[in-house]
Coordinates of C-alpha atoms in Angstrom, one line a residue:
M1 CA 14.0 -3.9 121.7
T2 CA 16.1 -0.7 121.6
S3 CA 15.3 2.2 119.3
S4 CA 18.5 1.8 117.3
V5 CA 17.6 -1.8 116.5
R6 CA 14.1 -0.7 115.4
E7 CA 15.6 2.0 113.1
V8 CA 17.9 -0.6 111.4
Q9 CA 15.0 -2.9 110.9
H10 CA 12.8 -0.1 109.5
S11 CA 15.6 1.0 107.1
A12 CA 16.0 -2.6 105.9
V13 CA 12.3 -2.9 105.2
L14 CA 12.2 0.4 103.3
A15 CA 15.2 -0.6 101.2
G16 CA 13.6 -3.9 100.1
L17 CA 10.3 -2.3 98.9
P18 CA 9.8 -2.2 95.1
D19 CA 7.8 1.0 95.3
A20 CA 9.1 4.4 96.1
V21 CA 8.4 5.4 99.8
I22 CA 8.6 9.0 100.9
T23 CA 7.9 10.2 104.4
T24 CA 7.4 13.9 105.2
D25 CA 6.9 16.0 108.3
P26 CA 3.9 18.2 108.9
H27 CA 5.6 20.9 106.7
H28 CA 6.0 18.5 103.8
R29 CA 9.7 18.3 104.2
I30 CA 11.1 14.9 103.2
L31 CA 12.3 12.8 106.0
V32 CA 12.5 9.4 104.3
F33 CA 13.5 8.6 100.6
N34 CA 14.1 5.0 100.0
Q35 CA 16.2 3.4 97.2
A36 CA 13.1 2.7 95.0
A37 CA 12.4 6.5 95.3
E38 CA 15.9 7.3 94.3
R39 CA 15.5 5.1 91.2
L40 CA 12.1 6.5 90.3
F41 CA 13.0 10.2 90.7
G42 CA 16.6 9.8 89.5
I43 CA 18.3 11.3 92.5
D44 CA 20.1 10.2 95.7
A45 CA 18.3 10.5 99.1
V46 CA 21.1 12.6 100.5
Y47 CA 20.2 15.4 98.2
V48 CA 16.5 15.1 98.9
I49 CA 16.2 14.8 102.7
G50 CA 14.9 18.1 104.1
T51 CA 13.7 19.4 100.7
S52 CA 10.0 20.1 99.9
L53 CA 7.9 17.2 98.7
Y54 CA 6.3 19.6 96.2
E55 CA 9.5 19.7 94.1
F56 CA 8.7 16.1 93.1
I57 CA 4.9 16.1 93.5
P58 CA 3.7 19.6 92.7
V59 CA 0.1 19.0 93.5
L60 CA -0.8 16.3 96.1
Q61 CA -4.3 15.2 95.7
D62 CA -6.4 13.4 98.3
E63 CA -7.9 10.9 95.8
A64 CA -6.0 7.9 94.6
S65 CA -6.3 8.7 90.9
P66 CA -3.0 9.0 89.0
Q67 CA -1.2 12.2 89.6
T68 CA 1.6 14.1 87.9
A69 CA 5.1 13.7 89.4
V70 CA 8.4 15.3 88.3
R71 CA 11.8 13.5 88.1
A72 CA 15.0 15.3 89.1
D73 CA 15.7 16.0 85.4
G74 CA 12.4 17.7 85.0
E75 CA 10.6 14.9 83.2
T76 CA 7.0 14.5 84.3
F77 CA 5.2 11.2 84.6
F78 CA 2.0 9.7 85.9
A79 CA 2.2 8.2 89.4
E80 CA -0.2 6.3 91.5
I81 CA 0.3 7.6 95.1
S82 CA -1.0 5.9 98.3
R83 CA -1.0 8.1 101.4
S84 CA -1.0 7.3 105.1
E85 CA -0.5 9.3 108.3
V86 CA 1.0 8.3 111.6
I87 CA 1.6 10.3 114.8
V88 CA 5.2 9.9 116.1
A89 CA 6.3 11.7 119.2
G90 CA 3.3 13.9 118.9
K91 CA 4.1 14.8 115.3
R92 CA 1.9 13.9 112.3
L93 CA 4.0 12.3 109.7
V94 CA 2.8 11.5 106.1
T95 CA 4.1 8.5 104.2
L96 CA 3.6 8.3 100.5
V97 CA 3.9 5.1 98.4
V98 CA 4.6 6.2 94.7
R99 CA 4.4 3.9 91.7
D100 CA 5.1 5.0 88.1
V101 CA 2.0 4.2 86.0
S102 CA 3.0 6.1 82.8
A103 CA 3.4 2.9 80.7
Q104 CA 0.1 1.5 82.0
R105 CA -1.7 4.8 81.3
Q106 CA -0.2 4.8 77.8
A107 CA -1.3 1.3 77.2
E108 CA -4.8 2.0 78.4
Q109 CA -4.9 5.1 76.2
A110 CA -3.6 3.2 73.2
L111 CA -6.3 0.6 73.8
R112 CA -9.0 3.2 74.1
D113 CA -7.7 4.9 70.9
S114 CA -7.5 1.5 69.1
E115 CA -11.1 0.7 70.1
E116 CA -12.2 4.1 69.0
R117 CA -10.5 3.8 65.7
F118 CA -11.9 0.3 65.2
R119 CA -15.4 1.5 66.0
T120 CA -15.0 4.5 63.7
T121 CA -13.6 2.3 61.0
F122 CA -16.3 -0.3 61.5
D123 CA -19.1 2.3 61.5
Q124 CA -17.9 4.7 58.8
A125 CA -16.0 2.3 56.5
A126 CA -16.8 2.7 52.7
V127 CA -17.2 -1.1 52.6
G128 CA -19.5 -3.4 54.5
I129 CA -17.9 -5.1 57.5
A130 CA -19.5 -7.8 59.6
H131 CA -18.7 -10.3 62.3
I132 CA -20.4 -13.6 61.6
Q133 CA -20.9 -16.6 63.8
L134 CA -19.6 -20.0 62.7
D135 CA -23.1 -21.1 61.8
G136 CA -23.5 -18.1 59.5
H137 CA -25.6 -15.7 61.7
W138 CA -24.6 -12.1 61.7
L139 CA -23.1 -10.9 65.0
S140 CA -22.5 -7.3 64.1
V141 CA -22.8 -5.3 61.0
N142 CA -21.9 -1.7 60.0
D143 CA -24.1 0.8 58.2
K144 CA -22.5 0.3 54.8
L145 CA -23.3 -3.4 54.8
C146 CA -26.9 -2.5 55.7
E147 CA -27.0 0.0 52.8
I148 CA -25.6 -2.6 50.4
V149 CA -28.1 -5.4 51.3
G150 CA -31.1 -3.1 52.1
Y151 CA -31.7 -4.6 55.6
T152 CA -31.6 -2.8 59.0
P153 CA -29.1 -4.1 61.5
A154 CA -31.9 -5.6 63.6
E155 CA -33.3 -7.4 60.5
L156 CA -29.9 -8.6 59.4
V157 CA -28.9 -10.2 62.7
E158 CA -32.0 -12.4 62.5
L159 CA -30.6 -13.9 59.2
T160 CA -27.6 -15.9 58.1
F161 CA -25.3 -15.1 55.3
Q162 CA -26.7 -18.2 53.5
D163 CA -30.1 -16.6 53.6
I164 CA -29.1 -13.6 51.4
T165 CA -26.6 -15.5 49.2
H166 CA -27.7 -16.2 45.6
P167 CA -28.4 -20.0 45.3
D168 CA -26.0 -20.3 42.4
D169 CA -23.1 -18.9 44.4
L170 CA -23.7 -20.6 47.8
E171 CA -22.0 -23.8 47.1
A172 CA -18.7 -22.2 46.1
D173 CA -18.9 -19.9 49.2
L174 CA -19.5 -22.8 51.6
A175 CA -16.6 -24.8 50.1
L176 CA -14.3 -21.9 50.8
V177 CA -15.7 -21.6 54.4
G178 CA -14.9 -25.3 54.9
Q179 CA -11.3 -24.8 53.8
L180 CA -11.0 -21.8 56.2
L181 CA -12.4 -23.8 59.1
R182 CA -10.0 -26.8 58.3
G183 CA -7.1 -24.4 58.3
E184 CA -6.3 -25.1 54.6
I185 CA -6.4 -21.4 53.8
R186 CA -6.1 -18.3 56.0
T187 CA -8.5 -16.1 54.0
Y188 CA -10.4 -16.0 50.8
S189 CA -11.9 -13.6 48.4
L190 CA -14.9 -14.3 46.1
H191 CA -17.1 -12.5 43.7
K192 CA -20.7 -13.5 44.5
R193 CA -24.2 -12.3 44.4
Y194 CA -26.4 -11.2 47.4
L195 CA -30.2 -11.0 47.3
R196 CA -31.1 -7.6 48.6
K197 CA -34.2 -7.1 50.6
G198 CA -36.9 -7.2 47.9
G199 CA -35.1 -9.9 45.8
E200 CA -32.8 -7.7 43.7
Q201 CA -29.5 -9.3 42.8
I202 CA -26.3 -7.4 43.5
W203 CA -22.7 -8.3 42.9
I204 CA -20.2 -8.0 45.8
N205 CA -16.6 -8.8 46.4
L206 CA -16.4 -10.8 49.6
T207 CA -13.2 -11.1 51.7
V208 CA -13.4 -13.5 54.7
A209 CA -10.9 -14.2 57.6
L210 CA -11.3 -16.4 60.6
V211 CA -10.7 -15.2 64.2
H212 CA -9.3 -17.8 66.6
A213 CA -9.5 -18.0 70.4
E214 CA -6.3 -18.2 72.5
D215 CA -6.5 -22.0 72.4
G216 CA -6.6 -21.9 68.6
S217 CA -10.3 -22.8 68.3
P218 CA -12.3 -20.8 65.7
R219 CA -14.5 -18.1 67.2
Y220 CA -16.1 -16.0 64.4
F221 CA -15.6 -14.8 60.9
I222 CA -14.7 -11.2 59.8
S223 CA -16.2 -10.4 56.4
V224 CA -15.5 -7.4 54.3
I225 CA -18.2 -6.8 51.6
E226 CA -17.7 -4.4 48.7
D227 CA -20.4 -3.5 46.3
I228 CA -19.0 -4.2 42.8
G229 CA -22.2 -3.7 40.9
E230 CA -20.8 -0.8 39.0
I231 CA -17.6 -2.7 38.3
K232 CA -19.6 -5.7 37.0
A233 CA -21.8 -3.4 34.9
A234 CA -18.6 -1.8 33.6
E235 CA -17.2 -5.3 32.9
A236 CA -20.3 -6.2 31.1
A237 CA -20.2 -3.0 29.1
L238 CA -16.5 -3.6 28.4
R239 CA -17.3 -7.1 27.2
A240 CA -20.0 -5.8 25.0
A241 CA -17.8 -3.1 23.7
R242 CA -15.0 -5.7 23.2
D243 CA -17.4 -8.0 21.4
E244 CA -18.6 -5.1 19.3
L245 CA -15.0 -4.0 18.7
E246 CA -14.0 -7.5 17.7
S247 CA -17.0 -7.7 15.4
R248 CA -16.1 -4.4 13.9
V249 CA -12.5 -5.4 13.7
E250 CA -13.5 -8.6 11.9
E251 CA -15.8 -6.7 9.6
R252 CA -13.1 -4.1 9.0
T253 CA -10.5 -6.9 8.5
A254 CA -12.8 -8.5 6.0
E255 CA -13.3 -5.1 4.3
L256 CA -9.5 -4.5 4.3
Q257 CA -8.9 -7.9 2.9
S258 CA -11.5 -7.3 0.2
L259 CA -10.0 -3.9 -0.5
S260 CA -6.6 -5.5 -0.6
V261 CA -7.8 -8.0 -3.1
Q262 CA -9.4 -5.2 -5.1
L263 CA -6.3 -3.1 -4.8
Q264 CA -4.1 -6.0 -6.0
L265 CA -6.5 -6.5 -8.9
Q266 CA -6.3 -2.8 -9.7
I267 CA -2.5 -2.9 -9.4
T268 CA -2.4 -5.9 -11.7
E269 CA -4.8 -4.2 -14.1
L270 CA -2.7 -1.0 -13.9
E271 CA 0.5 -2.9 -14.5
R272 CA -1.2 -4.7 -17.5
R273 CA -2.4 -1.4 -18.8
N274 CA 1.0 0.2 -18.3
A275 CA 2.5 -2.7 -20.2
E276 CA 0.0 -2.2 -22.9
S277 CA 0.7 1.5 -23.0
R278 CA 4.4 0.9 -23.3
M279 CA 3.8 -1.7 -26.0
L280 CA 1.5 0.7 -27.9
G281 CA 4.1 3.4 -27.6
E282 CA 6.8 1.1 -28.8
L283 CA 4.5 0.0 -31.7
S284 CA 3.9 3.6 -32.7
E285 CA 7.6 4.4 -32.5
M286 CA 8.6 1.3 -34.5
L287 CA 5.9 2.1 -37.2
Q288 CA 7.3 5.6 -37.5
A289 CA 10.7 4.2 -38.1
C290 CA 9.5 1.8 -40.9
V291 CA 10.4 2.7 -44.4
S292 CA 8.0 0.3 -46.2
I293 CA 4.5 -1.1 -45.8
E294 CA 5.9 -4.7 -45.7
E295 CA 8.3 -3.7 -42.8
A296 CA 5.4 -2.1 -40.9
Q297 CA 3.2 -5.2 -41.4
D298 CA 5.9 -7.3 -39.7
V299 CA 6.1 -4.8 -36.8
V300 CA 2.3 -5.0 -36.3
A301 CA 2.4 -8.8 -36.2
H302 CA 5.2 -8.8 -33.6
H303 CA 3.5 -6.4 -31.2
A304 CA -0.1 -7.7 -31.7
S305 CA 1.0 -11.2 -30.7
Q306 CA 2.1 -9.7 -27.3
L307 CA -0.8 -7.3 -26.9
F308 CA -3.4 -10.1 -27.6
P309 CA -1.7 -13.4 -26.5
F310 CA -5.0 -15.2 -26.3
A311 CA -6.0 -14.4 -29.9
A312 CA -4.9 -15.3 -33.3
G313 CA -4.8 -12.4 -35.7
A314 CA -4.3 -11.2 -39.2
L315 CA -3.8 -7.9 -41.0
Y316 CA -5.5 -7.4 -44.3
A317 CA -4.7 -4.8 -47.0
F318 CA -6.4 -3.8 -50.2
G319 CA -5.0 -5.3 -53.4
P320 CA -4.1 -3.4 -56.6
S321 CA -7.7 -3.6 -57.7
K322 CA -8.9 -1.8 -54.5
N323 CA -12.0 -4.1 -54.4
M324 CA -10.4 -7.1 -52.6
L325 CA -8.6 -7.4 -49.3
E326 CA -5.6 -9.7 -49.1
E327 CA -4.0 -11.3 -46.1
A328 CA -0.8 -9.4 -45.5
V329 CA 0.5 -11.0 -42.2
T330 CA -0.8 -13.3 -39.4
W331 CA 0.3 -14.0 -35.8
N332 CA -0.4 -16.5 -33.0
G333 CA -1.4 -19.4 -35.3
A334 CA -4.2 -20.0 -37.8
I335 CA -7.1 -17.6 -37.8
N336 CA -9.6 -19.8 -39.8
A337 CA -10.5 -17.0 -42.1
S338 CA -10.3 -16.4 -45.9
P339 CA -7.0 -15.0 -47.1
L340 CA -8.9 -13.1 -49.8
F341 CA -12.3 -11.5 -49.5
T342 CA -14.4 -8.5 -50.6
P343 CA -15.3 -5.7 -48.3
V344 CA -19.0 -6.6 -48.2
E345 CA -18.1 -9.9 -46.5
C346 CA -17.1 -8.1 -43.4
W347 CA -19.6 -6.4 -41.1
G348 CA -16.8 -4.2 -39.7
L349 CA -15.9 -2.8 -43.2
R350 CA -19.6 -2.4 -44.1
R351 CA -20.3 -0.3 -40.9
G352 CA -17.0 1.5 -40.9
R353 CA -16.4 0.6 -37.2
A354 CA -15.4 -2.4 -35.0
F355 CA -17.6 -5.5 -35.1
V356 CA -17.6 -8.2 -32.5
S357 CA -19.1 -11.7 -32.8
A358 CA -19.4 -13.3 -29.4
A359 CA -21.4 -16.5 -29.9
A360 CA -22.0 -19.1 -32.5
S361 CA -25.7 -18.2 -32.8
G362 CA -24.9 -14.5 -33.4
L363 CA -23.9 -12.7 -36.5
H364 CA -20.6 -13.6 -38.1
C365 CA -18.6 -12.1 -40.9
A366 CA -18.7 -14.2 -44.1
H367 CA -14.9 -14.3 -44.4
V368 CA -14.7 -16.1 -41.0
A369 CA -14.9 -19.8 -40.5
G370 CA -15.7 -21.5 -37.2
D371 CA -17.7 -20.3 -34.1
H372 CA -15.0 -18.7 -32.0
P373 CA -15.5 -15.0 -31.0
T374 CA -14.0 -12.6 -33.5
L375 CA -13.2 -9.0 -33.7
C376 CA -12.9 -7.0 -36.9
V377 CA -11.6 -3.4 -36.7
P378 CA -11.3 -1.4 -40.0
L379 CA -8.1 0.5 -40.5
L380 CA -9.4 4.1 -41.1
A381 CA -7.3 7.1 -41.7
Q382 CA -8.4 10.4 -43.0
S383 CA -11.8 9.0 -43.9
E384 CA -10.2 6.3 -46.0
T385 CA -10.2 2.6 -45.3
V386 CA -6.7 1.1 -45.8
G387 CA -7.2 -2.4 -44.4
L388 CA -8.6 -4.5 -41.6
F389 CA -7.3 -5.6 -38.2
H390 CA -8.8 -9.0 -37.4
L391 CA -8.7 -11.1 -34.2
V392 CA -10.0 -14.6 -33.4
S393 CA -10.3 -15.8 -29.7
V394 CA -8.3 -19.1 -29.6
D395 CA -9.8 -20.3 -26.2
G396 CA -13.3 -19.0 -26.7
R397 CA -12.8 -16.1 -24.4
P398 CA -15.1 -13.2 -25.4
F399 CA -13.6 -9.8 -26.4
L400 CA -14.3 -7.5 -23.4
E401 CA -14.7 -3.8 -23.8
H402 CA -11.1 -3.2 -22.7
T403 CA -9.8 -5.5 -25.4
Q404 CA -12.0 -3.9 -28.0
R405 CA -10.7 -0.4 -27.0
L406 CA -7.1 -1.7 -27.2
A407 CA -7.7 -3.2 -30.6
Q408 CA -9.3 0.1 -31.7
M409 CA -6.2 2.0 -30.6
V410 CA -3.9 -0.5 -32.3
A411 CA -6.0 -0.2 -35.5
E412 CA -5.9 3.6 -35.4
T413 CA -2.1 3.6 -34.9
V414 CA -1.6 1.1 -37.7
A415 CA -3.9 2.9 -40.1
L416 CA -2.2 6.2 -39.5
A417 CA 1.2 4.6 -39.9
F418 CA 0.2 2.9 -43.2
M419 CA -1.3 6.2 -44.5
N420 CA 1.9 8.0 -43.6
L421 CA 4.0 5.3 -45.3
R422 CA 1.9 5.5 -48.5
L423 CA 2.1 9.3 -48.4
K424 CA 5.9 9.1 -47.9
E425 CA 6.1 6.6 -50.8
T426 CA 4.0 9.0 -53.0
L427 CA 6.1 11.9 -52.1
R428 CA 9.2 9.9 -52.7
Q429 CA 8.0 8.8 -56.1
Q430 CA 7.1 12.4 -56.9
S431 CA 10.5 13.5 -55.9
I432 CA 12.3 10.9 -58.1
R433 CA 10.0 10.5 -61.0
D434 CA 8.9 12.7 -63.9
A435 CA 5.2 13.4 -63.7
L436 CA 4.7 13.4 -67.5
T437 CA 6.5 10.2 -68.5
G438 CA 6.6 8.2 -65.2
L439 CA 10.3 7.8 -65.7
F440 CA 12.9 8.6 -63.0
N441 CA 14.2 12.1 -62.9
R442 CA 17.7 13.5 -63.0
R443 CA 18.0 13.5 -59.2
Y444 CA 17.3 9.8 -59.0
L445 CA 19.8 9.2 -61.8
E446 CA 22.5 10.9 -59.8
E447 CA 21.7 9.0 -56.6
T448 CA 21.6 5.7 -58.3
F449 CA 24.8 6.3 -60.3
E450 CA 26.7 7.0 -57.0
R451 CA 25.5 3.7 -55.6
E452 CA 26.3 1.7 -58.8
L453 CA 29.7 3.4 -59.1
R454 CA 30.7 2.1 -55.7
R455 CA 29.6 -1.4 -56.5
A456 CA 31.3 -1.3 -60.0
T457 CA 34.5 0.0 -58.4
R458 CA 34.4 -2.7 -55.7
Y459 CA 33.8 -5.6 -58.2
S460 CA 35.4 -4.1 -61.4
H461 CA 32.2 -4.0 -63.3
P462 CA 31.4 -1.6 -66.2
I463 CA 28.6 0.9 -66.4
G464 CA 26.9 2.0 -69.6
V465 CA 25.3 5.4 -70.1
V466 CA 23.1 6.5 -73.0
M467 CA 21.9 10.0 -73.9
L468 CA 19.1 10.3 -76.4
D469 CA 16.6 12.8 -77.6
V470 CA 13.8 13.1 -80.2
D471 CA 14.8 14.3 -83.6
H472 CA 13.1 17.5 -84.8
F473 CA 11.0 17.6 -81.6
K474 CA 10.4 21.4 -81.9
Q475 CA 9.1 20.9 -85.4
F476 CA 6.8 18.1 -84.1
N477 CA 5.5 20.5 -81.4
D478 CA 5.0 23.3 -83.9
T479 CA 3.1 21.0 -86.3
Y480 CA 0.8 19.1 -83.8
G481 CA 0.9 21.3 -80.7
H482 CA 2.2 20.9 -77.2
E483 CA -0.5 18.4 -76.2
A484 CA 0.7 16.1 -79.0
G485 CA 4.3 16.8 -77.9
D486 CA 3.4 15.6 -74.4
A487 CA 1.8 12.5 -75.9
L488 CA 5.0 11.8 -77.8
L489 CA 7.1 12.0 -74.7
Q490 CA 4.7 9.8 -72.8
E491 CA 4.8 7.2 -75.5
L492 CA 8.6 7.4 -75.6
G493 CA 8.6 6.9 -71.8
S494 CA 6.6 3.7 -72.2
V495 CA 9.0 2.5 -74.9
L496 CA 12.0 3.0 -72.7
K497 CA 10.4 1.2 -69.8
T498 CA 9.8 -1.9 -72.0
S499 CA 13.2 -1.7 -73.7
I500 CA 15.5 -2.0 -70.6
R501 CA 16.2 -4.5 -67.9
G502 CA 14.9 -4.4 -64.4
E503 CA 18.2 -3.2 -63.0
D504 CA 18.6 -0.5 -65.6
V505 CA 17.5 3.1 -65.0
A506 CA 15.6 5.2 -67.6
C507 CA 15.1 8.9 -66.7
R508 CA 13.9 12.1 -68.4
Y509 CA 17.0 14.3 -68.3
G510 CA 15.2 17.4 -69.5
G511 CA 12.8 18.5 -72.2
E512 CA 12.9 15.9 -75.0
E513 CA 16.3 14.6 -73.7
F514 CA 16.5 11.2 -71.9
A515 CA 19.2 9.2 -70.2
L516 CA 19.7 5.5 -69.6
L517 CA 22.0 4.0 -66.9
L518 CA 22.9 0.3 -67.6
P519 CA 24.8 -1.2 -64.6
G520 CA 27.1 -4.1 -65.7
A521 CA 27.0 -3.3 -69.4
N522 CA 30.2 -2.6 -71.3
L523 CA 30.5 -0.2 -74.2
E524 CA 29.6 -2.8 -76.8
Q525 CA 26.6 -4.1 -74.9
T526 CA 25.5 -0.5 -74.3
V527 CA 25.7 0.3 -78.0
K528 CA 23.5 -2.7 -78.8
R529 CA 20.9 -1.8 -76.3
A530 CA 20.9 1.8 -77.5
E531 CA 20.4 0.7 -81.0
A532 CA 17.5 -1.5 -79.9
V533 CA 15.9 1.5 -78.3
R534 CA 16.4 3.6 -81.5
E535 CA 14.7 0.9 -83.5
A536 CA 11.8 0.7 -81.1
G537 CA 11.4 4.5 -81.4
E538 CA 10.9 4.2 -85.1
R539 CA 8.1 1.8 -84.5
M540 CA 6.2 4.1 -82.1
Q541 CA 2.6 4.9 -82.9
V542 CA 1.7 8.3 -81.4
T543 CA -1.9 9.4 -81.3
S544 CA -3.5 12.6 -79.9
R545 CA -7.2 13.2 -79.6
G546 CA -7.9 10.0 -81.6
Q547 CA -5.6 11.2 -84.4
R548 CA -2.6 9.2 -85.5
L549 CA 0.5 11.5 -85.8
G550 CA 3.6 11.1 -87.8
T551 CA 6.6 9.0 -86.9
V552 CA 9.7 10.2 -85.2
T553 CA 13.3 9.1 -84.9
L554 CA 15.8 9.1 -82.1
S555 CA 19.5 10.1 -81.9
L556 CA 21.6 8.4 -79.2
G557 CA 25.1 8.9 -77.8
V558 CA 26.8 6.1 -75.7
A559 CA 29.6 6.2 -73.1
A560 CA 30.9 3.6 -70.6
F561 CA 32.7 3.5 -67.3
P562 CA 35.6 3.2 -66.9
Q563 CA 36.7 3.7 -70.5
H564 CA 35.4 7.3 -70.9
A565 CA 35.1 8.7 -67.4
G566 CA 34.9 8.0 -63.7
T567 CA 32.1 10.4 -62.7
L568 CA 28.5 10.7 -63.8
S569 CA 28.9 14.2 -65.1
D570 CA 31.9 13.2 -67.2
L571 CA 30.2 10.2 -68.6
L572 CA 27.0 12.2 -69.5
R573 CA 29.2 14.8 -71.1
A574 CA 30.9 12.1 -73.2
A575 CA 27.6 10.5 -74.2
D576 CA 26.2 14.0 -74.9
F577 CA 29.1 14.7 -77.3
A578 CA 28.4 11.4 -79.0
L579 CA 24.7 12.4 -79.3
Y580 CA 25.7 15.8 -80.8
R581 CA 27.8 14.0 -83.4
A582 CA 24.9 11.6 -84.2
K583 CA 22.7 14.6 -84.9
Q584 CA 25.4 16.3 -87.1
E585 CA 25.8 13.1 -89.1
G586 CA 22.2 13.0 -90.1
R587 CA 20.2 11.9 -86.9
N588 CA 18.4 8.6 -86.4
R589 CA 21.6 6.9 -85.4
T590 CA 23.6 5.6 -82.4
L591 CA 27.2 6.7 -81.9
A592 CA 29.7 5.8 -79.2
A593 CA 31.9 8.3 -77.5
T594 CA 35.5 8.4 -78.5
A595 CA 38.3 7.4 -76.2
P596 CA 39.7 10.4 -74.1

């Protein structure tokens, strides 16, 4: 075979090799650079032939371990290099077979790193990790698991997980293991209890997965065990705290409900007391506006029926004799008590303060009939008893302290109002009556005439006026003294009261001079009544200090509306002129005024 043929065959072999082939001369100059080498180093052979091998393999080592090579673009990579030498024409040629092992080296390093990380994780994990055989024996365990269960690794691998599982939790654990082996689940987690070396129970959180072989058959379990003793203790403490909180909430809720009920009762009581206060205020205001005792009594009955809706009541006042109490007004039905009784029949009046009878067997006032609870409150004002405020419980309800206080306030208000009305009446009487004779005074005559004049004008009625005085009164005074003169005037006042009608007005006009106002009487009727008064005057019997005094006579002048005048002053002036004429004509007579 010729040399040219052998070269062609050699080139064909080199081109078909998958690995890079480089042949160098004794000076390490490249003689052969096949296609695989061109692909590996990223450069065509034409640019490489004759260049130094060290541009691509900086350091050529004798051993076969991976060495560093450099591509044409400067990238370095790991290469596995096989070296052989041949002698050709007396020259030593070196042939290198270069294979890129960077990916293999990276994979091997990644595997080593992964194994190292797994070992570090397994050994230094904060949770227990174990590989467990299918029958439950421990294959490998880390330090944390040994710390959790209290066994050494050597002691633990002699046991199964069933041996250290609490009996009460084993059935549930094995059931989950069965599901895992049957492929029903891929993993499971379970809170269970382990028995530490020595028998102490500990709570753990167990997470289990199954490792399969390439053919899908189960190989072993991987278990992750976490000590949750503190969590369980915290849960127990939390449950206890929750239970205590719920208990406190229930207690507090009950307290709040009780307080709410009490508050509602207090609000109801406050509203009731506010209503009572308003009613008391209204009672006081109404009583102040009353102009008579009778009107005030009706006001008391109206308000007492609302202030004490459960009780019948009555208001008693002293009669004219001042030794008997008479029923003045009642409210809320019959009271079963006497309408008239003496003060000694009432314990409240005897003691001068409120008296309560609560039961049939206890003390009762004599003026009360029946066995219902009663309350008697004297009406006291300025140390004077003016009456009695009396209540009877209709439904048998006792009179509580609040009701007693309320009744006492009502009684005080009523007593003060009655005393004020009596005082007003006394002052009014003093303002319109003459103190000596008890007749009305000139002021009252003027007020009455204005009222009667309006009525007479409206209905065209007459009004008669009489002026009279005592004949020789100064002489009588000088003879018998002023005391006798006062006795005479008092007796004349009595005569005038009995000689006139109820609607007539008799007044002391001044000194010994008197006036009579006779509504509805014409001149003729007035003259007749005046004459009757004159005759009654003649019959007067005047005594002073037990001594009978002499008789007196009266002179009278008469005038009438509308014949003589349209005003009181003009009528009195006309009657006065008639009186003056009666005295001039001899006294002891009645004369009518002349027409104007």
